[in-house]
PDB file of C-alpha atoms and ligand atoms in Angstrom:
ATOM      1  CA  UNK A  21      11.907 -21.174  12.604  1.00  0.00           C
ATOM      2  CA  UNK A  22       9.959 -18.343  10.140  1.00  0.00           C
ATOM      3  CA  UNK A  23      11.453 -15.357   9.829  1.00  0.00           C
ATOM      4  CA  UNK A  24      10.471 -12.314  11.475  1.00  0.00           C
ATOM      5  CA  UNK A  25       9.767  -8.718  10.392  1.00  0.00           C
ATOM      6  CA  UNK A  26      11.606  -6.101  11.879  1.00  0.00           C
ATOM      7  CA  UNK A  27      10.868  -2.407  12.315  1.00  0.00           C
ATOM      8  CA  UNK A  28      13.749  -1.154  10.257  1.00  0.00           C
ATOM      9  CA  UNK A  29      14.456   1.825  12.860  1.00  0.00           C
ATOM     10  CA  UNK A  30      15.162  -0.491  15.487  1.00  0.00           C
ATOM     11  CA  UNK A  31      17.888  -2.449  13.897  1.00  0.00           C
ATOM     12  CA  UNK A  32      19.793   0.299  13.199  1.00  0.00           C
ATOM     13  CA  UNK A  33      18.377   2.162  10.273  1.00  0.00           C
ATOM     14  CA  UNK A  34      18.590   5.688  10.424  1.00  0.00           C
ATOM     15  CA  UNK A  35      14.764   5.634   8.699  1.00  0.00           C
ATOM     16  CA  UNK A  36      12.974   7.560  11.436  1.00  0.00           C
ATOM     17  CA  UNK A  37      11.270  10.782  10.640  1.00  0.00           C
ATOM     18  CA  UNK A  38      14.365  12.761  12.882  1.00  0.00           C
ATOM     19  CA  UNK A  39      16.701  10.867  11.088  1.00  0.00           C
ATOM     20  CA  UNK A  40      17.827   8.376  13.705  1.00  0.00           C
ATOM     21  CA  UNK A  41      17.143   5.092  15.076  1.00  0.00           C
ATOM     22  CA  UNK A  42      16.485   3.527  17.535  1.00  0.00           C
ATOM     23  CA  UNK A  43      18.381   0.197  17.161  1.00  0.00           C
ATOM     24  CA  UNK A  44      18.259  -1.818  20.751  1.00  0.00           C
ATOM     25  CA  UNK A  45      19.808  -4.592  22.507  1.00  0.00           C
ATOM     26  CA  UNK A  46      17.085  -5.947  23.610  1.00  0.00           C
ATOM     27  CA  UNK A  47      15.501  -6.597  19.788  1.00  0.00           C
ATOM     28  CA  UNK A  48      18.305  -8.156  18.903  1.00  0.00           C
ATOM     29  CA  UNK A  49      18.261 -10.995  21.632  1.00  0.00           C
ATOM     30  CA  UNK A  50      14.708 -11.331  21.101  1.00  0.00           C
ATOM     31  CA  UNK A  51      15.837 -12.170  17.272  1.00  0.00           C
ATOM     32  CA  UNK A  52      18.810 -13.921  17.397  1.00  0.00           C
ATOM     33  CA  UNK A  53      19.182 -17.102  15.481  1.00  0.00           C
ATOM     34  CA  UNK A  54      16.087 -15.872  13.284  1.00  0.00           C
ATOM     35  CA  UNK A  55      15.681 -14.430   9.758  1.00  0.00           C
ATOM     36  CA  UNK A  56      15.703 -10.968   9.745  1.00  0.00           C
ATOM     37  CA  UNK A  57      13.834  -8.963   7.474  1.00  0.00           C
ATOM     38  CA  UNK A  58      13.897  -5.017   8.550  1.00  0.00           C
ATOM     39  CA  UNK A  59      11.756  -2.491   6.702  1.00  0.00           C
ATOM     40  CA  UNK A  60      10.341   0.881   6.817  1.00  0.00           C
ATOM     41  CA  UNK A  61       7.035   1.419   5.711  1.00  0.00           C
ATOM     42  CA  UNK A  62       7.369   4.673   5.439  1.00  0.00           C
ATOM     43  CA  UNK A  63       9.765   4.832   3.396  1.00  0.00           C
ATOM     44  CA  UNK A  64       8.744   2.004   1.551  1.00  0.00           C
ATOM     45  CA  UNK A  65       5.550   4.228   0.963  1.00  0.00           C
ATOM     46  CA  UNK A  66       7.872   7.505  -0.398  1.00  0.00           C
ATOM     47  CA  UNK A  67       8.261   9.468   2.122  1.00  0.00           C
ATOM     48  CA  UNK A  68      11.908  11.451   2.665  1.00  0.00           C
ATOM     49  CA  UNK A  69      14.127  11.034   5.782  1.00  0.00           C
ATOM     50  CA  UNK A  70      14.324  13.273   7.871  1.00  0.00           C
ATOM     51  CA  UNK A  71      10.138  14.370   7.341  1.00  0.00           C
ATOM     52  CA  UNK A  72       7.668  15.920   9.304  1.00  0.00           C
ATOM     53  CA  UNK A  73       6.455  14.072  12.527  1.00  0.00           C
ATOM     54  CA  UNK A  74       3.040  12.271  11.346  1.00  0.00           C
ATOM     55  CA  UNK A  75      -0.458  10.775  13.370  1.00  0.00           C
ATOM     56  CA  UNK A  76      -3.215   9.022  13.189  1.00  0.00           C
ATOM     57  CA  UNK A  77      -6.410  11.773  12.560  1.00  0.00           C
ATOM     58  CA  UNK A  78      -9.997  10.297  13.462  1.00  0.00           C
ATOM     59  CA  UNK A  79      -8.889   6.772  14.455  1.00  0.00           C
ATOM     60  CA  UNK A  80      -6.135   3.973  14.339  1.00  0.00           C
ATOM     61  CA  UNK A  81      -4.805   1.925  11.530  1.00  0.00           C
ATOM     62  CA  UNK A  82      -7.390  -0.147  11.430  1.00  0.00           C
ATOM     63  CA  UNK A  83      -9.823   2.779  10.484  1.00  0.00           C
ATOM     64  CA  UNK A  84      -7.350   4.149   8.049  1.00  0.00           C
ATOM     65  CA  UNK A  85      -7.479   0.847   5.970  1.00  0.00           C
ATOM     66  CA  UNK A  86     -11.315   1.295   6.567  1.00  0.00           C
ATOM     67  CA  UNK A  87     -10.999   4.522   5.039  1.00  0.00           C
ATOM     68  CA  UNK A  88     -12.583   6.300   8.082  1.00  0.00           C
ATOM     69  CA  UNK A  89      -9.193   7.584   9.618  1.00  0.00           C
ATOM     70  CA  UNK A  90      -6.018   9.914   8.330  1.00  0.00           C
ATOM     71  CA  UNK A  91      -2.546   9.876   8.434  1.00  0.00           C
ATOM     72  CA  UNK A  92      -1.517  13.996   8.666  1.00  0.00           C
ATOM     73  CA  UNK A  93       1.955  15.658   9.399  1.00  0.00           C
ATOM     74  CA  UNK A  94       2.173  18.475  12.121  1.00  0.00           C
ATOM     75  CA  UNK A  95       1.733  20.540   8.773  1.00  0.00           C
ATOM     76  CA  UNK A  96      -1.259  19.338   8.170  1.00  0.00           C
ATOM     77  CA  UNK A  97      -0.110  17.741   4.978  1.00  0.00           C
ATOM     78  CA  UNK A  98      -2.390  14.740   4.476  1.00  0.00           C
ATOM     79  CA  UNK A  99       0.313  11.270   3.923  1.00  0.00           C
ATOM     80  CA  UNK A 100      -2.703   8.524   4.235  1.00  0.00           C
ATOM     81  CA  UNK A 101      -1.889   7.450   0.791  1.00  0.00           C
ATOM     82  CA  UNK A 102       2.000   7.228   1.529  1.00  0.00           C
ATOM     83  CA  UNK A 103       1.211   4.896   4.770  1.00  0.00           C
ATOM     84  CA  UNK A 104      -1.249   2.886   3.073  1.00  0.00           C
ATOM     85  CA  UNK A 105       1.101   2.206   0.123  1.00  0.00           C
ATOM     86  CA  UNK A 106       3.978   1.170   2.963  1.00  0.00           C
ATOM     87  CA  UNK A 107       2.309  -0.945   4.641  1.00  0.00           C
ATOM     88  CA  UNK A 108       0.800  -2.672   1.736  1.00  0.00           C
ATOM     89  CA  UNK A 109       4.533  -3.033   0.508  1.00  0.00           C
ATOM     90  CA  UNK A 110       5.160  -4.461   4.537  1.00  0.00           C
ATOM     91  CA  UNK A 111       2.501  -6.749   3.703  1.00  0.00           C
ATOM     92  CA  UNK A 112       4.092  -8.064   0.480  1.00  0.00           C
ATOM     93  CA  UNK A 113       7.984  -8.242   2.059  1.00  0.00           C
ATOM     94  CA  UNK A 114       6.335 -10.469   4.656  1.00  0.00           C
ATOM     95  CA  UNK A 115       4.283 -12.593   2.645  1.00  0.00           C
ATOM     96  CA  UNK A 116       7.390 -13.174   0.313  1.00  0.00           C
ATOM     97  CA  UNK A 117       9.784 -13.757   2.836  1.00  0.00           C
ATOM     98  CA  UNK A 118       7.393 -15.797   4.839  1.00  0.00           C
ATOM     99  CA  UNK A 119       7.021 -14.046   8.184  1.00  0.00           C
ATOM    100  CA  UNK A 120       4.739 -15.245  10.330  1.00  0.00           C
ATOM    101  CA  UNK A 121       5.388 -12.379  13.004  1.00  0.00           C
ATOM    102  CA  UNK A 122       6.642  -9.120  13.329  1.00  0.00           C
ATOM    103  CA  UNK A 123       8.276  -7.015  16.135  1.00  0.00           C
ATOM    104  CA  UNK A 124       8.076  -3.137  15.466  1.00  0.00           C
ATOM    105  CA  UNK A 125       8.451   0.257  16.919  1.00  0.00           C
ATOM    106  CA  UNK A 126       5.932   1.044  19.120  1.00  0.00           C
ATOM    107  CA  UNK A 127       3.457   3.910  19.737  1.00  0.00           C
ATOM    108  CA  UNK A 128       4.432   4.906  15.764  1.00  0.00           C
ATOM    109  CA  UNK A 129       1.590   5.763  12.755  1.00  0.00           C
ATOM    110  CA  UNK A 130       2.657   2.834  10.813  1.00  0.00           C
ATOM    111  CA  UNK A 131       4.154   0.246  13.296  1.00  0.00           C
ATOM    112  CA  UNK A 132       2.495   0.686  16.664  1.00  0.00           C
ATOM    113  CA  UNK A 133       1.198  -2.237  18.414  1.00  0.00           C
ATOM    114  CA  UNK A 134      -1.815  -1.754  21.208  1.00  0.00           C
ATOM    115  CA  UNK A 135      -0.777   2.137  21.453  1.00  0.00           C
ATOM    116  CA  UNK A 136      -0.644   4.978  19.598  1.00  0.00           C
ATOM    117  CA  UNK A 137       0.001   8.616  19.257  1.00  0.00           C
ATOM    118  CA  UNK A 138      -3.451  10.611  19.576  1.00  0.00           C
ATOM    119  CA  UNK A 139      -3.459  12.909  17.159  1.00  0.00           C
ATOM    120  CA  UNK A 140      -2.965  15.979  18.799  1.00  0.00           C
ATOM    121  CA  UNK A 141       1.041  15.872  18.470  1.00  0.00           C
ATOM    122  CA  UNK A 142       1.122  16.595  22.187  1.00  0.00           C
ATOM    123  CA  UNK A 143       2.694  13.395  23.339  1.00  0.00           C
ATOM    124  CA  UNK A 144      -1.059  11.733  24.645  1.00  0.00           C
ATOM    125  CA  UNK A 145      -1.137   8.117  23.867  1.00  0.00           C
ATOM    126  CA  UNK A 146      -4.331   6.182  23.175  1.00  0.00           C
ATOM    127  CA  UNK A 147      -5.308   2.413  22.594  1.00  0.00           C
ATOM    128  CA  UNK A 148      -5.183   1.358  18.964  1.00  0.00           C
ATOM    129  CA  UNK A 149      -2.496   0.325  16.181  1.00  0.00           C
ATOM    130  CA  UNK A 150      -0.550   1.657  13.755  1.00  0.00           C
ATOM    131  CA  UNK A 151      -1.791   1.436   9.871  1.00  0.00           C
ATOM    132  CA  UNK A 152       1.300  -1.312   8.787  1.00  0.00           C
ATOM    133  CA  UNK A 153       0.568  -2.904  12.574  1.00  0.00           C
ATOM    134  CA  UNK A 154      -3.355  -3.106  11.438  1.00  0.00           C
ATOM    135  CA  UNK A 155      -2.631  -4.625   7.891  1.00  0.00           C
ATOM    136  CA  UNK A 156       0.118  -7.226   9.084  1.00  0.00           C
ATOM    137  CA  UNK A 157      -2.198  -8.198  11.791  1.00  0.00           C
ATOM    138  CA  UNK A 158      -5.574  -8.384   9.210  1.00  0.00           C
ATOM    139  CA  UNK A 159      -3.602 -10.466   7.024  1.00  0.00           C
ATOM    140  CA  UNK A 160      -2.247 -13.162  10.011  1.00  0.00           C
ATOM    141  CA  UNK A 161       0.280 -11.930  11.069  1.00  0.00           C
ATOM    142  CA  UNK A 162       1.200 -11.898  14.591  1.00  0.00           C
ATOM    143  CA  UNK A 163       2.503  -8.048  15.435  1.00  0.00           C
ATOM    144  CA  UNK A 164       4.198  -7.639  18.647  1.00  0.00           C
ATOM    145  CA  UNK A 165       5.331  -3.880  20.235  1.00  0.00           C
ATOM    146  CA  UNK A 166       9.045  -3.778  20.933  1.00  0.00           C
ATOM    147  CA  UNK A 167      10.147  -3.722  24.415  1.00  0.00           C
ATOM    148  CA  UNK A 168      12.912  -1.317  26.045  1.00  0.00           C
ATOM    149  CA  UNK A 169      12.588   1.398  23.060  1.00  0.00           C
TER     150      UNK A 169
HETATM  151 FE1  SF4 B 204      10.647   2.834  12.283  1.00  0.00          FE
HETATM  152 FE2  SF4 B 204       8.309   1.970  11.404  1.00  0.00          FE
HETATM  153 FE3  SF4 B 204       8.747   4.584  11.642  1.00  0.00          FE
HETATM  154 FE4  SF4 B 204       9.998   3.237   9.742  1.00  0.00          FE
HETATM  155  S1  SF4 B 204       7.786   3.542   9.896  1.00  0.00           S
HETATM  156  S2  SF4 B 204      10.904   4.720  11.121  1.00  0.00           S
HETATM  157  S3  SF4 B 204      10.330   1.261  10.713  1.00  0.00           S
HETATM  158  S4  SF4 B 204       8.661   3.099  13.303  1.00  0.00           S
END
């Protein structure tokens, strides 16, 4: 069986932007007997742990690679380049390792699947996918949201 990519955060890594995790039971059964690979994009990409909470401005993933969207912090620091460089580094971990899927956080900037965060830092979810979630899936990757997290 190909391995599969793992958001880092939910096996264990204390890589989210409060400094914890979110490792879960229920990603580990859905992975068990596979090859693993866990990454961060975001740190991949530079950014420090803990860091500011960050959404998609103007659009999802999709229209960040597009170059029509923004990644910004609650500062209103702009980290597009940061998540673009993380999950082109995703892409590269996957392609080397062969991955054919993924399984990652949902609802976050970089690996949301189907859902985000809408911008306004208030909690509001709309459809779309995070910027690593948008490349994987360009590139043939299948990207499914974690469940239970
Ligand atoms: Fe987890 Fe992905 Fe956020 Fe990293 S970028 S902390 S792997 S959700």
């Amino acid at each position: 069986m190909e391995a599969i990519m793992v958001s880092a955060c939910l096996r264990g890594v204390s890589c989210r932007f409060d400094g914890r995790h979110k490792a879960s039971p229920e990603v580990e059964e859905a992975v068990a007997g596979r090859e693993v690979v866990s990454f961060c994009p975001e740190v991949a990409g530079g950014l420090t742990t803990p860091r500011r909470p960050a959404e998609l401005v103007g659009g999802d993933g999709h229209d960040v690679l597009d170059g029509t969207a923004r990644v910004v912090e609650d500062t209103g620091r702009d980290v597009t380049a940061e998540f673009v460089d993380g999950a082109r580094r995703a892409l590269a971990a996957a392609r080397h390792r062969g991955c054919t899927e993924a399984l990652l956080m949902p609802r976050s900037p970089s690996c949301g699947r189907g859902v985000v965060h809408d911008g306004s830092f208030t909690g509001e979810l709309t459809p779309g996918d995070g910027v690593t979630a948008a490349l994987l899936e360009r590139n043939g990757i299948t990207v499914r949201p974690a469940t239970g997290v």
